[in-house]
Short mmCIF file of C-alpha atoms in Angstrom, two decimals:
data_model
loop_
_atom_site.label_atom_id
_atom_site.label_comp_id
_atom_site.label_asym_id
_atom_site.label_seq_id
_atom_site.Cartn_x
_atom_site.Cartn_y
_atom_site.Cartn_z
CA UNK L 1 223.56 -84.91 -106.99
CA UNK L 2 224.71 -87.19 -109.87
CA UNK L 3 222.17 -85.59 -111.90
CA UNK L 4 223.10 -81.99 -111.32
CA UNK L 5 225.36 -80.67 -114.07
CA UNK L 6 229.27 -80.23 -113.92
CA UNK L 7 229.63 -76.90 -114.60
CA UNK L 8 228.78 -73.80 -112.44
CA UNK L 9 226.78 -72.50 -115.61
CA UNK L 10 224.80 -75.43 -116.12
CA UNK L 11 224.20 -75.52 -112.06
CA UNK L 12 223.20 -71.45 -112.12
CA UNK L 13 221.12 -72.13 -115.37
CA UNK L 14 219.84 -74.90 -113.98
CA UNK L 15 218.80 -72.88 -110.61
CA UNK L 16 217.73 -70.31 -112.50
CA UNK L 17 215.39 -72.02 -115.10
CA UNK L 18 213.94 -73.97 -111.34
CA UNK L 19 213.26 -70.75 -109.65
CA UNK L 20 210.93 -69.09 -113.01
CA UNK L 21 209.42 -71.93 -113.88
CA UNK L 22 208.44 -72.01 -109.53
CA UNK L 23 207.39 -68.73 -109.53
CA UNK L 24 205.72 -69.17 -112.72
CA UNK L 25 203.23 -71.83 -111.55
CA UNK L 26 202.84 -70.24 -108.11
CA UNK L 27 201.28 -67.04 -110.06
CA UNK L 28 199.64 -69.27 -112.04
CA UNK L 29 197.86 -71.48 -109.49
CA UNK L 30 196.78 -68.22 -107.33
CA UNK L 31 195.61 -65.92 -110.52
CA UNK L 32 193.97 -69.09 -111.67
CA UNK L 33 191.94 -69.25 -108.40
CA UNK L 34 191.49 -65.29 -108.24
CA UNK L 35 190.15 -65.53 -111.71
CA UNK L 36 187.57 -68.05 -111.72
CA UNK L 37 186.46 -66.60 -108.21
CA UNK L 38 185.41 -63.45 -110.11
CA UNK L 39 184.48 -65.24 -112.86
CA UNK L 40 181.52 -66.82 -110.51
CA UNK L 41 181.08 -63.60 -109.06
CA UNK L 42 180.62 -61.15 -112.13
CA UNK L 43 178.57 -64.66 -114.04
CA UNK L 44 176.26 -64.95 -110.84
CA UNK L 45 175.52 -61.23 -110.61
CA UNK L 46 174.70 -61.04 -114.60
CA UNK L 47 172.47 -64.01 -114.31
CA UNK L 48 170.34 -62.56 -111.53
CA UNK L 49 169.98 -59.54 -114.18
CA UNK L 50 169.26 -61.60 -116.58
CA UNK L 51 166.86 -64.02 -114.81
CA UNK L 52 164.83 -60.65 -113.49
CA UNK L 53 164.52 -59.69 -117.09
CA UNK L 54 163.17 -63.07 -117.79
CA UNK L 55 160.50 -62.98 -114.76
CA UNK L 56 159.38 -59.59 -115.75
CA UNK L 57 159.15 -60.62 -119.24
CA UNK L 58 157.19 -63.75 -118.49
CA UNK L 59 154.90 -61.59 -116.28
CA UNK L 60 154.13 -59.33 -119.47
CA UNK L 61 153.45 -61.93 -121.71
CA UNK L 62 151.16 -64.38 -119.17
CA UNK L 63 149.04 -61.06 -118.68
CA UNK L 64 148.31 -60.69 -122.03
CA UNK L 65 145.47 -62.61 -123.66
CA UNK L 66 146.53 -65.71 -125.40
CA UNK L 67 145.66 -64.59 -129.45
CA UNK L 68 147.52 -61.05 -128.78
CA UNK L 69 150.84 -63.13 -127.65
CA UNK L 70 151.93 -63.74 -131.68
CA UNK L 71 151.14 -60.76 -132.53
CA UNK L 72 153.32 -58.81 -130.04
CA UNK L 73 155.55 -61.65 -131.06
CA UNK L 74 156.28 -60.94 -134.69
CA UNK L 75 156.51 -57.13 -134.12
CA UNK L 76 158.79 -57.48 -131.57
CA UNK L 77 160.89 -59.64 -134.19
CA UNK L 78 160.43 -56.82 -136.75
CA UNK L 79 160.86 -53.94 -134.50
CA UNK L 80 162.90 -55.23 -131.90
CA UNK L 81 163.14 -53.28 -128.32
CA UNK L 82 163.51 -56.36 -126.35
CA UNK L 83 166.62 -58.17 -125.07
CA UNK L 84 165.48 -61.68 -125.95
CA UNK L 85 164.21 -63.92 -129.00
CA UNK L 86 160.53 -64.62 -128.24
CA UNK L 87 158.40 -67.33 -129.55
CA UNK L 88 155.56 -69.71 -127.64
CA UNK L 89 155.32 -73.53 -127.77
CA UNK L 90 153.16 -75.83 -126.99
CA UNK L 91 155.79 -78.45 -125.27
CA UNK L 92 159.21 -77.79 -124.27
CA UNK L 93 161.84 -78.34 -126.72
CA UNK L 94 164.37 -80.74 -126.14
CA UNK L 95 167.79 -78.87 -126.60
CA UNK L 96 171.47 -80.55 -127.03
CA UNK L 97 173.24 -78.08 -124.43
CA UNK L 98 176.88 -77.46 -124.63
CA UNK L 99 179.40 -79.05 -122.28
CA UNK L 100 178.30 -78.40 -118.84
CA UNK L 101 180.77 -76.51 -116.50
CA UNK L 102 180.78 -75.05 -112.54
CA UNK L 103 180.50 -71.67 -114.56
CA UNK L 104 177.18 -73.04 -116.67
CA UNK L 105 175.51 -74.80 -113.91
CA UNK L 106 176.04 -71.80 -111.69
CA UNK L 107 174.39 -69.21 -114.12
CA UNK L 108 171.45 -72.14 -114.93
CA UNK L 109 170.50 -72.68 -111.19
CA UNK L 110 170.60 -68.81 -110.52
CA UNK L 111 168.62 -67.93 -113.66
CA UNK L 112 165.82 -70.22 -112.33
CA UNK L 113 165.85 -69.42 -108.99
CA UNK L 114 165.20 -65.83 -109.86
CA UNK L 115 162.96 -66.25 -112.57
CA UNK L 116 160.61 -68.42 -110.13
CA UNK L 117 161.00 -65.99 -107.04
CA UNK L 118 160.10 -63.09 -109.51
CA UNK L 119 156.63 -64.96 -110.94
CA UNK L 120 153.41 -64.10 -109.15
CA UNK L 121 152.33 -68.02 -109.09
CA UNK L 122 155.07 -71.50 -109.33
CA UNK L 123 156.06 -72.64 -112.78
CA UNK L 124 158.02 -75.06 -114.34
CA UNK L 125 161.30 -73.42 -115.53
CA UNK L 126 163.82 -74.48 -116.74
CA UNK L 127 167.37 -72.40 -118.57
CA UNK L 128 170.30 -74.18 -120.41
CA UNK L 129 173.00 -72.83 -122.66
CA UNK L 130 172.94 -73.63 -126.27
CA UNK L 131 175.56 -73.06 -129.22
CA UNK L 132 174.00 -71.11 -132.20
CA UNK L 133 174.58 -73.64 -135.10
CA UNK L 134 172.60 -76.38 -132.83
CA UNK L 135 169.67 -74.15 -131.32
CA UNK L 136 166.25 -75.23 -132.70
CA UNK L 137 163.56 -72.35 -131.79
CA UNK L 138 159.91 -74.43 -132.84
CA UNK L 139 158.19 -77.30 -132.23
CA UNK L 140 158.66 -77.83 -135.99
CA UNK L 141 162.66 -78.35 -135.34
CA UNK L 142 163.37 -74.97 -137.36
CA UNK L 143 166.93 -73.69 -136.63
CA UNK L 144 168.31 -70.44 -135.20
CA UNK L 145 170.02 -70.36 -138.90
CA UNK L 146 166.99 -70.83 -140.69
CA UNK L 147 165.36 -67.82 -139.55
CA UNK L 148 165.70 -64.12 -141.11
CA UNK L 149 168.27 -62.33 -140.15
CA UNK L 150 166.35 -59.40 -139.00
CA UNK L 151 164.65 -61.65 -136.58
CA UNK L 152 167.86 -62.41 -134.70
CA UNK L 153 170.33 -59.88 -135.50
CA UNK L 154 169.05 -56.91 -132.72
CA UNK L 155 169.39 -59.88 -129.99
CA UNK L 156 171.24 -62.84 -130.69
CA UNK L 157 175.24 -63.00 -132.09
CA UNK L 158 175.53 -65.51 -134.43
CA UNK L 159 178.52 -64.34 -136.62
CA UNK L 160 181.73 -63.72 -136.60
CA UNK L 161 182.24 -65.64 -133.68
CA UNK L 162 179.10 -67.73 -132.20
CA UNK L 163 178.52 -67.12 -128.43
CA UNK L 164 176.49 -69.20 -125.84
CA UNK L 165 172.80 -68.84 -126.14
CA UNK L 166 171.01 -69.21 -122.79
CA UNK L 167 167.33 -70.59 -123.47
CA UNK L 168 164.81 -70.20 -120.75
CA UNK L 169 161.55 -72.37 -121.10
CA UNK L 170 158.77 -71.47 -118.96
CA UNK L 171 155.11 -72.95 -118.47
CA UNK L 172 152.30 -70.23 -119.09
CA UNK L 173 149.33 -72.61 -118.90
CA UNK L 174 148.56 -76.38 -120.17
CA UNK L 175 150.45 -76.72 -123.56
CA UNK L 176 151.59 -73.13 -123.77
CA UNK L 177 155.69 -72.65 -123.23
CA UNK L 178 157.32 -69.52 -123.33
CA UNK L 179 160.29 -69.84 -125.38
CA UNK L 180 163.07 -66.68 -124.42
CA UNK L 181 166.76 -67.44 -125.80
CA UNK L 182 169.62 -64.11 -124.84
CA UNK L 183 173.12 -63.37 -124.49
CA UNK L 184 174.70 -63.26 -120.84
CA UNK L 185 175.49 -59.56 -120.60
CA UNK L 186 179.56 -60.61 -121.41
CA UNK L 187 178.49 -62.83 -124.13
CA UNK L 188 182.02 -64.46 -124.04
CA UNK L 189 181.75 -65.05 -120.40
CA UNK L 190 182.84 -68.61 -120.73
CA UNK L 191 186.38 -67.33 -121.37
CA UNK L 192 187.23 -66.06 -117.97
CA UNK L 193 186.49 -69.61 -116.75
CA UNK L 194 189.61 -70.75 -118.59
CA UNK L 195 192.29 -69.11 -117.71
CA UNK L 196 194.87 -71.79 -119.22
CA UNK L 197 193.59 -70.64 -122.67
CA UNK L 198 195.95 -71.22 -125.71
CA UNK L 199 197.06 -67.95 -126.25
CA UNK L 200 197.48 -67.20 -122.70
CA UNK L 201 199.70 -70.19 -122.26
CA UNK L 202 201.38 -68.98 -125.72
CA UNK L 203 202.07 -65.57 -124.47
CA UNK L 204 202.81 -67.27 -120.72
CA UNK L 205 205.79 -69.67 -122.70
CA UNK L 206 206.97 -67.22 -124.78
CA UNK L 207 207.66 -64.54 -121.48
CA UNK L 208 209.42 -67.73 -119.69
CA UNK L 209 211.49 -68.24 -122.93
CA UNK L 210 212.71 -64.94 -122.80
CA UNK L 211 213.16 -64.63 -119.07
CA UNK L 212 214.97 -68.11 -119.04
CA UNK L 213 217.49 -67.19 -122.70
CA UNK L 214 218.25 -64.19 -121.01
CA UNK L 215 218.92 -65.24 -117.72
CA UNK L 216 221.27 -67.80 -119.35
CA UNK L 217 222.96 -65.49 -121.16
CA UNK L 218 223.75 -63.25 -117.91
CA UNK L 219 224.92 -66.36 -115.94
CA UNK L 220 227.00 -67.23 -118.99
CA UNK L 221 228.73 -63.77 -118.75
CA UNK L 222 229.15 -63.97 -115.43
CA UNK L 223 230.55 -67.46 -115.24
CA UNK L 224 232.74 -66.57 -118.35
CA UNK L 225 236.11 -65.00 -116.28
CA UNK L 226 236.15 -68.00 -114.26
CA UNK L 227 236.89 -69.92 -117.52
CA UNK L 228 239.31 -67.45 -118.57
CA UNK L 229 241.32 -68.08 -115.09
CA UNK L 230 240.58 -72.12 -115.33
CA UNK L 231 242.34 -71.79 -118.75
CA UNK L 232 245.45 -69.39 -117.52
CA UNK L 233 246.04 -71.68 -114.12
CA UNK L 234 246.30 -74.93 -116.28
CA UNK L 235 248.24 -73.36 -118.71
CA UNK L 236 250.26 -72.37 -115.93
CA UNK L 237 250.46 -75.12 -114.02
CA UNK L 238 251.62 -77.07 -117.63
CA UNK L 239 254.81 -74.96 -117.44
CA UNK L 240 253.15 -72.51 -120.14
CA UNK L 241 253.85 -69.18 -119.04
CA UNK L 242 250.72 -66.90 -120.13
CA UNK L 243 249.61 -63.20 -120.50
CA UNK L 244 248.30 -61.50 -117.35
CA UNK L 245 244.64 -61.84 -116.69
CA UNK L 246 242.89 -58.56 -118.30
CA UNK L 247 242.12 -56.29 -115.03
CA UNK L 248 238.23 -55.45 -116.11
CA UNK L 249 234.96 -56.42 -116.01
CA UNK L 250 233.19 -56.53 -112.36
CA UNK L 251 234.85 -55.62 -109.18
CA UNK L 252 235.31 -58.85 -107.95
CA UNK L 253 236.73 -60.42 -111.09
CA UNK L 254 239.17 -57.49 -111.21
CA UNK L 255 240.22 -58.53 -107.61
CA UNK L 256 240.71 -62.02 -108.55
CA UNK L 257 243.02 -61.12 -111.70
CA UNK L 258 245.27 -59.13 -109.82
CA UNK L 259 245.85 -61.36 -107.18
CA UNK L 260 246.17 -64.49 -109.71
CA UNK L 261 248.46 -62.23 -111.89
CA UNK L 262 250.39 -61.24 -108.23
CA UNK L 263 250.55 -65.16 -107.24
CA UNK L 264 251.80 -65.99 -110.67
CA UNK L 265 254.48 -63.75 -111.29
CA UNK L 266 255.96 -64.84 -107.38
CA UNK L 267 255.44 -68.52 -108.17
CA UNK L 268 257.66 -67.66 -111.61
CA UNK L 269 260.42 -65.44 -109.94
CA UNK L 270 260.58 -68.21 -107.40
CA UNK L 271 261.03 -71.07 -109.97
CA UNK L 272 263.93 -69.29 -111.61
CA UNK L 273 265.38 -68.13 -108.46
CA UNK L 274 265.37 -71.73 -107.54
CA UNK L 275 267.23 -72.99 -111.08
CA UNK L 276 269.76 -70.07 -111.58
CA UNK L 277 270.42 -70.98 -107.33
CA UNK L 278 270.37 -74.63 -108.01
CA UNK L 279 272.30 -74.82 -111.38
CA UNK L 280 274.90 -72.10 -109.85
CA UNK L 281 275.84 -74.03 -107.12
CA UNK L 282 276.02 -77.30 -108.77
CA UNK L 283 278.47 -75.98 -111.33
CA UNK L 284 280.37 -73.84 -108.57
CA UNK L 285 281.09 -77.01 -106.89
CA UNK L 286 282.79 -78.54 -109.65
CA UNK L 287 285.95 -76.45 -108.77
CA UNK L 288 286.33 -77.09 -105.52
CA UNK L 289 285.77 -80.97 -105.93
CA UNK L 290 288.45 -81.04 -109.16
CA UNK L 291 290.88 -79.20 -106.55
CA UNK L 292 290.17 -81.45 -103.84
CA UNK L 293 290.94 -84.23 -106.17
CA UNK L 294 293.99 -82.88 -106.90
CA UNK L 295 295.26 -82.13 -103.21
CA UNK L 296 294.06 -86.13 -102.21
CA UNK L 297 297.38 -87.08 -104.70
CA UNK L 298 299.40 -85.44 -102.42
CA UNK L 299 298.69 -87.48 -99.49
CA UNK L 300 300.82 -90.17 -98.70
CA UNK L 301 298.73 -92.94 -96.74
CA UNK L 302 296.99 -95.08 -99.53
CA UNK L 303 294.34 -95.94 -97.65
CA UNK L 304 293.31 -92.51 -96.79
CA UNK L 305 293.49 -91.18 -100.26
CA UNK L 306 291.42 -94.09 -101.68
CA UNK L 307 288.62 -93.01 -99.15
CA UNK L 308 289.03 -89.48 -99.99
CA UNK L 309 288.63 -90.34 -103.66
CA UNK L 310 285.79 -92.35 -103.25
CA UNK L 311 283.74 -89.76 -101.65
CA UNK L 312 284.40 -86.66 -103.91
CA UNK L 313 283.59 -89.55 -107.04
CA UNK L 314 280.69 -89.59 -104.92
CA UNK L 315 280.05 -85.69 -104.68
CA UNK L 316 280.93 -85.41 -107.88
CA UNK L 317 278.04 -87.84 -109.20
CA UNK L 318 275.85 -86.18 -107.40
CA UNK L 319 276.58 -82.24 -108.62
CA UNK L 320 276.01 -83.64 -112.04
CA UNK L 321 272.92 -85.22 -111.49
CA UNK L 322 272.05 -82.35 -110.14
CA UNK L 323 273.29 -80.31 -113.26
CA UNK L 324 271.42 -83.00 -115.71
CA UNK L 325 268.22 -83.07 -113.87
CA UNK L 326 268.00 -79.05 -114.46
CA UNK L 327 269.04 -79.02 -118.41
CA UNK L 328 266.23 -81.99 -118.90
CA UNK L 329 263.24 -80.76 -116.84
CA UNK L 330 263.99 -76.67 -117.93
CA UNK L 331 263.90 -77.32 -121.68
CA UNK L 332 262.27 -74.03 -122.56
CA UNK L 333 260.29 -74.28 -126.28
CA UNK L 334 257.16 -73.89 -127.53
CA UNK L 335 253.93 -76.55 -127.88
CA UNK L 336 253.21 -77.91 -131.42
CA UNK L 337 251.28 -80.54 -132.58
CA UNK L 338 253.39 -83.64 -132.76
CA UNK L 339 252.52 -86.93 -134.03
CA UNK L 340 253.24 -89.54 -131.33
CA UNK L 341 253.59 -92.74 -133.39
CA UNK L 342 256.22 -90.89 -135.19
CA UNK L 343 258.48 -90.02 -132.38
CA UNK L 344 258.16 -93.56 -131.11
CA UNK L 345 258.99 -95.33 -134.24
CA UNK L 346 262.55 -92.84 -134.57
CA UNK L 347 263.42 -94.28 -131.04
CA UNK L 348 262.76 -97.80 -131.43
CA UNK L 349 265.09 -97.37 -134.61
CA UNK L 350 267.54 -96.13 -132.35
CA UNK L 351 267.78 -98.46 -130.54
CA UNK L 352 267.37 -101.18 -133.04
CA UNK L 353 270.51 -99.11 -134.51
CA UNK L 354 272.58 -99.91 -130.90
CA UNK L 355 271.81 -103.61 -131.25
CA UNK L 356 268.45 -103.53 -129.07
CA UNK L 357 264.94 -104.89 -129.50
CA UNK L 358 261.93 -103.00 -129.44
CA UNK L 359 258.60 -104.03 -131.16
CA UNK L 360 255.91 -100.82 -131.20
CA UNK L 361 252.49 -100.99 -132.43
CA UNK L 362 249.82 -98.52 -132.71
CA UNK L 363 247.36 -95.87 -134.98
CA UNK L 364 248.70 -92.61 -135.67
CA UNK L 365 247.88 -89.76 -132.66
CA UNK L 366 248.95 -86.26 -131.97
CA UNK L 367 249.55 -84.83 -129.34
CA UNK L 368 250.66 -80.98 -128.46
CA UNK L 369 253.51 -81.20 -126.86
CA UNK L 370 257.45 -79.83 -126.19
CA UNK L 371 259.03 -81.91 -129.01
CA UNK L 372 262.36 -82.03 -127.17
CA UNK L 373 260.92 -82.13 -123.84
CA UNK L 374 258.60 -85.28 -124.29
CA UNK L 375 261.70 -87.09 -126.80
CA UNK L 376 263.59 -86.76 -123.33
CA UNK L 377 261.20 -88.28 -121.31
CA UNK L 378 259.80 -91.22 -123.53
CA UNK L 379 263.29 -91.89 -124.43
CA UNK L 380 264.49 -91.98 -120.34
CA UNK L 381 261.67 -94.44 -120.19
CA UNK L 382 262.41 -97.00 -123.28
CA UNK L 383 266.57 -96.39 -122.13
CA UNK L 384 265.60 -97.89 -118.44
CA UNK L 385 263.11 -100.36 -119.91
CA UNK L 386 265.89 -101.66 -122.00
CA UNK L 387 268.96 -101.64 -119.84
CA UNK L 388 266.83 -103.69 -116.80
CA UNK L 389 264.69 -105.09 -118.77
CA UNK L 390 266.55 -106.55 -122.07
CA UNK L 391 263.50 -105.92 -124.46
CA UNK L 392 261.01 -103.52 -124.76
CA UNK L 393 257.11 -103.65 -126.02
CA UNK L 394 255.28 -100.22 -126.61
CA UNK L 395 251.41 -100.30 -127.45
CA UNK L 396 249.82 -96.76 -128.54
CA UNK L 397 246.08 -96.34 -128.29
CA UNK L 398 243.55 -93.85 -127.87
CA UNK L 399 240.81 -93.99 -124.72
CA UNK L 400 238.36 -91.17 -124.06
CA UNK L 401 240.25 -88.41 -126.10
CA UNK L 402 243.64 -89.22 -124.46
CA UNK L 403 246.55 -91.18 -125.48
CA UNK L 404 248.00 -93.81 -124.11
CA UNK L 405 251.45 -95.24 -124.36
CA UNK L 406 251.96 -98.72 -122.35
CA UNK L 407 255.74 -99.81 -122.50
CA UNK L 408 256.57 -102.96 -120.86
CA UNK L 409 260.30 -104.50 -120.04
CA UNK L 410 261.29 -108.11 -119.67
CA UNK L 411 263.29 -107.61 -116.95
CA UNK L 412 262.50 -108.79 -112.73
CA UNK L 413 259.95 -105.96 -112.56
CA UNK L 414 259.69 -103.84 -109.07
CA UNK L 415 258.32 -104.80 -105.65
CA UNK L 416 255.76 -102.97 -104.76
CA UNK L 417 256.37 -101.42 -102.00
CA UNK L 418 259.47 -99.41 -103.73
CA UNK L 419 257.13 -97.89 -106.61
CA UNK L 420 257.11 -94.44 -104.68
CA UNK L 421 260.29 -94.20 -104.27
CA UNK L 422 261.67 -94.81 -107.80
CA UNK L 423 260.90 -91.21 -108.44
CA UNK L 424 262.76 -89.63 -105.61
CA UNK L 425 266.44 -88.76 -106.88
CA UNK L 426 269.09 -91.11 -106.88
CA UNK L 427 267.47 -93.84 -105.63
CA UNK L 428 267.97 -96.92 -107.47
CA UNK L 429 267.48 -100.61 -106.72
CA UNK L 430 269.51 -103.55 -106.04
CA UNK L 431 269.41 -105.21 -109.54
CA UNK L 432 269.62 -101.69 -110.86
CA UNK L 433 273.22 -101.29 -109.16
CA UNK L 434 274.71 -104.65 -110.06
CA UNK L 435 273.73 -103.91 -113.95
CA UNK L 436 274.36 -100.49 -114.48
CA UNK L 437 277.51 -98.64 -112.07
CA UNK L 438 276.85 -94.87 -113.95
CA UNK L 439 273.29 -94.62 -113.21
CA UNK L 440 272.29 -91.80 -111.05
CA UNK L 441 268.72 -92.47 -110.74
CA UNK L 442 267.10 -89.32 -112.41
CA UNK L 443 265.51 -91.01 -115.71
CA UNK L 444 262.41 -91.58 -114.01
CA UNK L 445 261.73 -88.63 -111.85
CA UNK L 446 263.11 -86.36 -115.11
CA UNK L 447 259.94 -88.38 -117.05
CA UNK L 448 258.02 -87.79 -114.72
CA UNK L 449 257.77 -83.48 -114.46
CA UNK L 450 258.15 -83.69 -117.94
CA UNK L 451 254.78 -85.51 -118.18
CA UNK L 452 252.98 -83.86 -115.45
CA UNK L 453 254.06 -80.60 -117.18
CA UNK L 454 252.11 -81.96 -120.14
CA UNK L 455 248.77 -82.29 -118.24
CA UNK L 456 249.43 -86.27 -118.18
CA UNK L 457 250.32 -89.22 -116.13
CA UNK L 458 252.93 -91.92 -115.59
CA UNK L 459 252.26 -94.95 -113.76
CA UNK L 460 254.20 -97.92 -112.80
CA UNK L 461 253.00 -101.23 -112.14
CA UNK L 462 254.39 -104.95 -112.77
CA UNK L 463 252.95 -106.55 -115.68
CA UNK L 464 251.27 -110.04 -115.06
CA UNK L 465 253.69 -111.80 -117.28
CA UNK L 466 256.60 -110.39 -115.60
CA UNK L 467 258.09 -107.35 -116.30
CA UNK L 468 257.91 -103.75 -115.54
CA UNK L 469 254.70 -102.04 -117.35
CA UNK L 470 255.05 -98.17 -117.61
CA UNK L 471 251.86 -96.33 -118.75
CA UNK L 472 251.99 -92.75 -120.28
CA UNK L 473 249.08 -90.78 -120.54
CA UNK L 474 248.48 -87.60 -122.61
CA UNK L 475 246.13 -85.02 -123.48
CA UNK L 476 244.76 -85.56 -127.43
CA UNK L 477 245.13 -82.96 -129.71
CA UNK L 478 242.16 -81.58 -130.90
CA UNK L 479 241.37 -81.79 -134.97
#
């Protein structure tokens, strides 16, 4: 599985390209087997022709008297009329035969076989195949292309293209050979026993090229709307509100759009339902607790009024947390490319500016990001880091096209068990309380939606030399 590819294009290209190149060698394998079958068939059946025409030939000439044989012989060459080149040896001629094949040796054995069941009396016979350029025709080693053209040209195909000469030998009487070399009746028979030629496979590659580019292309315009809905539901889910999904194209991907445009546009009148609710109520309560305030003076048991005061300071914390956590996680503006080292350097002069130390490091990286939005977060971060933690360290870098921004504290760090809950609202720890009274406990959960709304990260985790080590991680902007 670790092989297959990540995307559903690559896996339905990747099918796809499987399944031709299957069916491809199926046909291959079972019209390679079909065609050699015939091929025995149609070479058998020619060389039974062929090796009749030979008997009946060597009948004619082993009936004629031995001094009329060259004469028949060289007006047969003149005039022609006969199938096969004709000449008479006294020995058999030793021949260099081409490459022998199941095709050859078939058409040699059946050649003989009926050539000997056609002669009157038994003879030694014998039939191999010969290329032109190598056939010698006389005991004196003369070759085919050493004789006159006239001789050859009404029986034999020697140019354009040379084709397998079969050359029979057969016994007459004591030093007397007849000597007959013919075509097969398809003289390119030898072809349909290789059915892998070159320009077969050439024309066989070139059809699965154009079956595979095009079936590539059609999974690549079919997989292409999921893409367009990948890119819309990040976007979305990064607090980027996009167009609607075009309604067209095939049935089901108009199905899909409407019902990802439908689920959108809820999800987004149910977020700002939930603010303008939220950040109503919290200022609405303002009122009420100011006027409460007011009527706990009029009380007259100290005691009681202290209590009373304590809890609407309480209330009233809490309302504007509640008020602050909405203005810093809704800050509504548009992504731009913004250079991260730069932002970080203009808030550790800040702070240098309010008496605090912070030492930064780190190459120049962009990001695309909510300037205000990420300031806010990254400078919740360094403001906890340096209130808890006395001194801050930040270290940018850059790890498999993402950024990374590691800020540690020198403060008592966390337990470990409490890491979840530091981003729950107002929840703060121990230490945190005795240093800092105002605190509501919203810096960190505030970073943290700010960040995930970037497509990043934020981890906590205690660094080994003590200390509280934030790490930030960010999407790279692309060149």
């Amino acid at each position: 599985m670790r092989l297959l590819p990540r995307s559903l294009t690559g896996r339905l290209s990747l099918v796809m390209v499987a399944g031709v190149l299957a069916t491809q060698l199926v046909a291959n394998l079972i019209w390679t087997g079909q065609l050699r079958q015939q091929a025995q068939r149609e070479a058998s059946e020619a060389a039974r022709h062929l090796g009749a025409s030979a008997a009946s030939a060597t009948r004619f000439f082993a009936s004629l008297p031995a001094n009329y044989r060259p004469l028949l012989i060289a007006q047969l060459r003149e005039m022609g009329g006969t199938r096969f080149f004709v000449n008479v040896n006294r020995q058999p001629l030793a021949l260099q035969g081409i490459a022998d094949s199941a095709l050859t040796r078939t058409v040699q054995q059946t050649v003989v076989a009926t050539l000997q069941a056609g002669l009157s009396k038994p003879a030694s016979v014998s039939a191999r195949f010969v290329w032109p350029e190598q056939l010698v025709v006389n005991e004196a080693g003369m070759r085919l292309a050493e004789l006159p053209d006239e001789w050859v040209q009404h029986t034999l195909i020697v140019r354009p293209r040379p084709a397998p000469i079969l050359v029979i030998q057969t016994q007459l009487a004591s030093e007397e050979w007849l000597y007959l070399a013919a075509l097969m009746p398809d003289p390119y028979f030898l072809d349909n026993a290789d059915p892998l030629s070159l320009d077969r496979l050439a024309l066989q590659l070139a059809t699965l090229l154009s079956v595979l580019l095009l079936s590539i292309g059609v999974v690549r315009w079919l997989t292409r709307p999921f893409e367009t809905i990948s890119s819309a539901a990040e976007a979305f889910g990064e607090g980027v509100t996009p167009e609607p999904l075009p309604e067209a194209g095939s049935r089901e991907f108009v199905q899909t759009a409407r019902a990802f445009n439908a689920m959108q546009a809820r999800i987004q009148r149910y977020i700002d339902d939930r603010e303008r609710l939220f950040a109503s109520i919290s200022h609405d309560l303002r009122t009420p607790i100011t006027r409460l305030k007011l009527r706990t003076e009029l009380l007259d048991d100290e005691t009681t009024r202290a209590e009373f005061h304590e809890d609407l300071d309480e209330l009233d914390v809490m309302v504007k947390g509640a008020l602050q956590s909405v203005k810093d996680s809704d800050i509504h503006e548009n992504r731009t490319a913004l250079r991260l080292d730069q932002l970080v350097e203009r808030l550790a002069q800040d702070a240098k500016l309010a008496g605090k130390e912070v030492r930064w490091a780190g190459p120049a990286l962009t990001v695309r990001a909510k300037p205000l939005a990420l300031k806010r977060a990254l400078s919740n971060l360094l403001e906890n880091a340096l209130h808890y933690g006395e001194r801050a360290e930040i270290l940018l870098s850059e790890h498999a096209g993402q950024v990374e921004l590691s800020l540690r504290d020198h403060g008592p760090g966390v337990p470990e068990e409490a890491f979840d809950s530091l981003f729950q609202p107002y929840v703060r720890l121990e230490h945190g309380r005795l240093q800092r009274q105002e605190g509501m406990g919203l810096g960190l959960g505030i970073a943290r939606h700010i960040i995930h709304a970037h497509g990043g990260e934020l981890q906590l985790a205690n660094h080994p030399d003590g200390g509280l080590l934030v790490t930030v991680r960010l999407p790279q902007a692309s060149a």
